[in-house]
Short mmCIF file of N, CA and C in Angstrom, two decimals:
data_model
loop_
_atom_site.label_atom_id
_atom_site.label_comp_id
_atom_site.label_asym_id
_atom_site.label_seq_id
_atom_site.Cartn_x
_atom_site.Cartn_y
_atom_site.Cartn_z
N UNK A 1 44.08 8.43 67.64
CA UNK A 1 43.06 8.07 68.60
C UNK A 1 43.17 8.98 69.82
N UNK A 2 41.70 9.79 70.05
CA UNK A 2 42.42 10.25 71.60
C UNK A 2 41.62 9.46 72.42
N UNK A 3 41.09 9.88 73.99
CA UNK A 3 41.29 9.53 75.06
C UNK A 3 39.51 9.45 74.45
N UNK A 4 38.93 10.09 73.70
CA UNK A 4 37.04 10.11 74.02
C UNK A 4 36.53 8.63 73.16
N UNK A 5 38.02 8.56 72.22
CA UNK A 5 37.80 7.65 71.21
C UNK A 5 36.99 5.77 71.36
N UNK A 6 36.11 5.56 71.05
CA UNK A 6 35.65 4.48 71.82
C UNK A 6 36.78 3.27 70.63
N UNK A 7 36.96 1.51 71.59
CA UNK A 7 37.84 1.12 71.33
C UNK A 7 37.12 -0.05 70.48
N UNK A 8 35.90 -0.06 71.00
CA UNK A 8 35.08 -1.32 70.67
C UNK A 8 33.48 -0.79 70.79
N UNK A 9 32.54 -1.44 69.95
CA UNK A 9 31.30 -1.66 70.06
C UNK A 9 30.67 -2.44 70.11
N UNK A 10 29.86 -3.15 71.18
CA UNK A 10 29.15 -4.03 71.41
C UNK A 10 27.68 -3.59 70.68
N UNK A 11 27.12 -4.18 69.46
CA UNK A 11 25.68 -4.15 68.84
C UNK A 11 25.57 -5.63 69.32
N UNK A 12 23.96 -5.60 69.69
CA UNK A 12 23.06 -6.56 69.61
C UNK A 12 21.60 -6.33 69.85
N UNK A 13 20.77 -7.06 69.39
CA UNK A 13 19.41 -6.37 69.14
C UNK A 13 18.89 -7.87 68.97
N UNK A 14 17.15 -8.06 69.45
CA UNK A 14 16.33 -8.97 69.16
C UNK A 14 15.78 -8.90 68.04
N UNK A 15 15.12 -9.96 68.22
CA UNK A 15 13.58 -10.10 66.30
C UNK A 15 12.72 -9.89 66.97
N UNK A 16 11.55 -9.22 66.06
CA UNK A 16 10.22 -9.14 66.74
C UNK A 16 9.65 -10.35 67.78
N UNK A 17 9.28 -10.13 69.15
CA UNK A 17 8.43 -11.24 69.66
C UNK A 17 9.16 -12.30 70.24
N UNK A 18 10.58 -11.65 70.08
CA UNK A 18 11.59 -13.64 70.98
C UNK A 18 12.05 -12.39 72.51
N UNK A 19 11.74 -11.32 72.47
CA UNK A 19 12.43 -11.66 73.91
C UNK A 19 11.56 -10.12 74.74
N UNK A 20 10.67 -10.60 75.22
CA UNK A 20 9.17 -9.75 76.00
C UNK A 20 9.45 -9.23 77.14
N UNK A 21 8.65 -8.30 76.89
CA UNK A 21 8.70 -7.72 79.03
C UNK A 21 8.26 -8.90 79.78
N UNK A 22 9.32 -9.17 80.94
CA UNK A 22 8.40 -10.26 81.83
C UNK A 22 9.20 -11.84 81.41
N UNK A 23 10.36 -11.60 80.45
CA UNK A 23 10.85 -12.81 80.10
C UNK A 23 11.73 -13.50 80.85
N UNK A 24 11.59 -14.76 80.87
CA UNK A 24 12.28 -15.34 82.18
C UNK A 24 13.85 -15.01 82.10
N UNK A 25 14.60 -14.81 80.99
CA UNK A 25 16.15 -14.61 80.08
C UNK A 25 16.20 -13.37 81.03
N UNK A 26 15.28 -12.49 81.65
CA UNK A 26 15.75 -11.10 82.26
C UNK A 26 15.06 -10.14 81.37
N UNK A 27 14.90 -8.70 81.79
CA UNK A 27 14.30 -7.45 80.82
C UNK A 27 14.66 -6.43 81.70
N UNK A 28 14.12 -5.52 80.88
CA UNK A 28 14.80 -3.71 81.80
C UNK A 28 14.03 -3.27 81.68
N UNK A 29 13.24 -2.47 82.65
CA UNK A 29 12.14 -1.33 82.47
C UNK A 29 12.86 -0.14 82.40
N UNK A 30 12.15 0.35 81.11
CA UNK A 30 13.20 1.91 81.04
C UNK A 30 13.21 2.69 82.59
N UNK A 31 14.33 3.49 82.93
CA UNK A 31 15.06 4.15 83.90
C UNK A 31 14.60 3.26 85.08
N UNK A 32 14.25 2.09 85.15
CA UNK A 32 14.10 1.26 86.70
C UNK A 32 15.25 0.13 86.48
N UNK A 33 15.82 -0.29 85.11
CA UNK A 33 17.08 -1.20 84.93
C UNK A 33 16.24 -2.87 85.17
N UNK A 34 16.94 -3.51 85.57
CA UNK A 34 16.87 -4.97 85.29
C UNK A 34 15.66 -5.46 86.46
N UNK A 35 14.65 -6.16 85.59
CA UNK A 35 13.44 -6.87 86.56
C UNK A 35 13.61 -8.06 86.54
N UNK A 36 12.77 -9.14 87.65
CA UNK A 36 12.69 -10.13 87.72
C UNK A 36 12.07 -10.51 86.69
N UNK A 37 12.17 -12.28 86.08
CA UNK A 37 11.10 -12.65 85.45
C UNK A 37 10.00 -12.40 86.36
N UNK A 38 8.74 -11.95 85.30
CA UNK A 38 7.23 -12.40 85.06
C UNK A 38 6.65 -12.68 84.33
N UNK A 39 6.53 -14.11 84.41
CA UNK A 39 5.88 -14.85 83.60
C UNK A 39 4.07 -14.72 82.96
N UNK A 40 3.67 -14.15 83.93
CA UNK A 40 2.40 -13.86 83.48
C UNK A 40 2.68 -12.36 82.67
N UNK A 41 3.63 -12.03 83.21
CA UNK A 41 3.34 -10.34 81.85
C UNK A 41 3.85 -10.38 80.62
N UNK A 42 4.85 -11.53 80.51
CA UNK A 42 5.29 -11.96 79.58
C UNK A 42 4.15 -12.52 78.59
N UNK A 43 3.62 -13.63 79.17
CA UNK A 43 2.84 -14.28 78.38
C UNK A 43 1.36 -13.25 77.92
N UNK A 44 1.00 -12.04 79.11
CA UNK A 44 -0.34 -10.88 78.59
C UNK A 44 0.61 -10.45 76.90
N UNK A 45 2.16 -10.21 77.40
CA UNK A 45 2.67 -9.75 75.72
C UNK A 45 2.26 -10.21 75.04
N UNK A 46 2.81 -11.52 74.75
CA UNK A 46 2.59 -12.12 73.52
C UNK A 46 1.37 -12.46 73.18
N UNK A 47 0.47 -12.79 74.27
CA UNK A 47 -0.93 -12.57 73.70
C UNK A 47 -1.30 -11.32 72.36
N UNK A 48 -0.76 -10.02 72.80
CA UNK A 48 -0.98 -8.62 72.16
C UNK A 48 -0.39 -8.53 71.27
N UNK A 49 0.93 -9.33 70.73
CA UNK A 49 1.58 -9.39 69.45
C UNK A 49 0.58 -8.90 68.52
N UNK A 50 1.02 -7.57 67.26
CA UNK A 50 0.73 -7.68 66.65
C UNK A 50 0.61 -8.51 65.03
N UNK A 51 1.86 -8.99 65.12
CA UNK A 51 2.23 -9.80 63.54
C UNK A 51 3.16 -11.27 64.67
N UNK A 52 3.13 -12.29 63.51
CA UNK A 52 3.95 -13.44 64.37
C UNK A 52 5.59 -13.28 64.87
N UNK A 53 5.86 -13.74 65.36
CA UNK A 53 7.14 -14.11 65.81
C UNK A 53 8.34 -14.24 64.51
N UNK A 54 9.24 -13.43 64.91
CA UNK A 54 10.17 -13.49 63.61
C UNK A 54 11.47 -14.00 63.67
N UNK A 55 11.44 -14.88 63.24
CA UNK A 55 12.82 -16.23 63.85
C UNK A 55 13.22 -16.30 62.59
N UNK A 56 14.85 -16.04 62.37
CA UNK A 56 15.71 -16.30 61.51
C UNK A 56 16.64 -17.29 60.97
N UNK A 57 15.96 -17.65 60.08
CA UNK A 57 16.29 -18.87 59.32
C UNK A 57 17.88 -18.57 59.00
N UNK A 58 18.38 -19.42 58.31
CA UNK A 58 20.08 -19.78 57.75
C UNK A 58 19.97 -18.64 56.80
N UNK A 59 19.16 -18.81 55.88
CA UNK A 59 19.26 -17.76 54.83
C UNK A 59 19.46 -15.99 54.90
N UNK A 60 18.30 -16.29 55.60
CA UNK A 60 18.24 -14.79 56.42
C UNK A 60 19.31 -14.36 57.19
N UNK A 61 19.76 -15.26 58.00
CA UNK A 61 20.76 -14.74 59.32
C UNK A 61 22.01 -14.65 58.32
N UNK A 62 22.29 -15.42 56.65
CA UNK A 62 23.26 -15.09 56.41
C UNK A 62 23.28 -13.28 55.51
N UNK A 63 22.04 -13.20 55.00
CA UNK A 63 21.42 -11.40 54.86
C UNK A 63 22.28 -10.64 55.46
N UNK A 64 21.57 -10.61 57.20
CA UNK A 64 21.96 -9.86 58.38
C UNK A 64 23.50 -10.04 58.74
N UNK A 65 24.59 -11.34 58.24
CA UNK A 65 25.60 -10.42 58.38
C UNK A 65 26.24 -10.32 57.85
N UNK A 66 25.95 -10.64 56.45
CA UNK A 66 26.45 -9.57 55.15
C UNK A 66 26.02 -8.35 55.35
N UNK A 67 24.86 -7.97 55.68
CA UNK A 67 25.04 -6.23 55.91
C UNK A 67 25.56 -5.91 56.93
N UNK A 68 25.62 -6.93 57.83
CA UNK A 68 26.82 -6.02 59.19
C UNK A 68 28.35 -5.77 58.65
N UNK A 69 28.46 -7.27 57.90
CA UNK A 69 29.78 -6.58 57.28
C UNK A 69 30.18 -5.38 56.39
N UNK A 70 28.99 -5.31 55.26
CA UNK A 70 28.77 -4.04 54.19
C UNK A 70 29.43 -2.91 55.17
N UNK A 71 28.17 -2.89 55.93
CA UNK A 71 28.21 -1.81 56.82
C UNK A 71 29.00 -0.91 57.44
N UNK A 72 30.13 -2.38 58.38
CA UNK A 72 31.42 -1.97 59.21
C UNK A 72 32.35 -1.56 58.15
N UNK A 73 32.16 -2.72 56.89
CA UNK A 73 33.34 -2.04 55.89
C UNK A 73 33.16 -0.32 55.24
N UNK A 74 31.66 -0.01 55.59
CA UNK A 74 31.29 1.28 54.67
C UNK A 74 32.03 2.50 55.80
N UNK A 75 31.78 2.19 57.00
CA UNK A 75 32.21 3.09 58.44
C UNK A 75 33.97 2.81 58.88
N UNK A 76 34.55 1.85 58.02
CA UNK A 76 35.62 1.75 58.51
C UNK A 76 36.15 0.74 59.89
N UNK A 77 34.63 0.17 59.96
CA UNK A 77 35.21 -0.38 60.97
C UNK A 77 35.74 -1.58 60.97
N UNK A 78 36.20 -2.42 62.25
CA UNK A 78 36.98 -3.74 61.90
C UNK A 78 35.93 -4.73 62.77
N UNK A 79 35.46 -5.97 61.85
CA UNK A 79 34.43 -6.53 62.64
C UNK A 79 35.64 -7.87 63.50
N UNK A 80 35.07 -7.94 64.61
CA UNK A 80 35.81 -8.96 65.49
C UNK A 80 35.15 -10.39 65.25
N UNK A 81 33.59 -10.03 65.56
CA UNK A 81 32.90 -11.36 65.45
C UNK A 81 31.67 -10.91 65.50
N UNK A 82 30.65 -11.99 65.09
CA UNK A 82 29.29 -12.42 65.13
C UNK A 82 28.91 -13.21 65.21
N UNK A 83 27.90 -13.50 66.62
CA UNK A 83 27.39 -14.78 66.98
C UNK A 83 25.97 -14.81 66.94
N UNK A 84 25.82 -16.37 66.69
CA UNK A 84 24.73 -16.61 66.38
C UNK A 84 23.52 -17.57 67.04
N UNK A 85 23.60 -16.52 68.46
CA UNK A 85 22.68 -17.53 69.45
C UNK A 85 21.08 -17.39 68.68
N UNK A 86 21.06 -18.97 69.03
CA UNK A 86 19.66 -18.81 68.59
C UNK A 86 18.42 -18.93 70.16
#
């Protein structure tokens, strides 16, 4: 290991449509960083959705981390954990 070597990786990522510009949870405008909620720009989003909202069932969420595991095991890596806020 040298010194550039990273020690840990934090992945996390949304589903289509659960978390909008303007959401009260917080958002980032690229190169301006973290905005207040707005609730009205939030809600112009989801008006504009193109396809519905994609919320992950038991089945599914167990998919997603069988391939995180595939994955880490294919790269070598060592998985610590995965959580499952809904």
């Amino acid at each position: 290991m040298t010194d550039y070597d990273p020690i840990a990786i934090f992945i996390t990522w949304t589903v289509y449509g659960t978390h909008l510009q303007g959401d009260v949870r917080g958002w980032k405008r690229r190169r301006q960083g973290p905005q207040t909620p707005q609730p009205l720009l939030a809600h112009w989003r989801s008006e504009r959705l193109k396809h519905p909202v994609l919320l992950l069932d038991s089945s599914k969420r167990t998919v997603v981390e069988n391939e995180i595991e595939r994955h880490g095991q294919h790269r070598g890596w060592h998985l610590w954990a995965i959580s499952d806020q809904k």
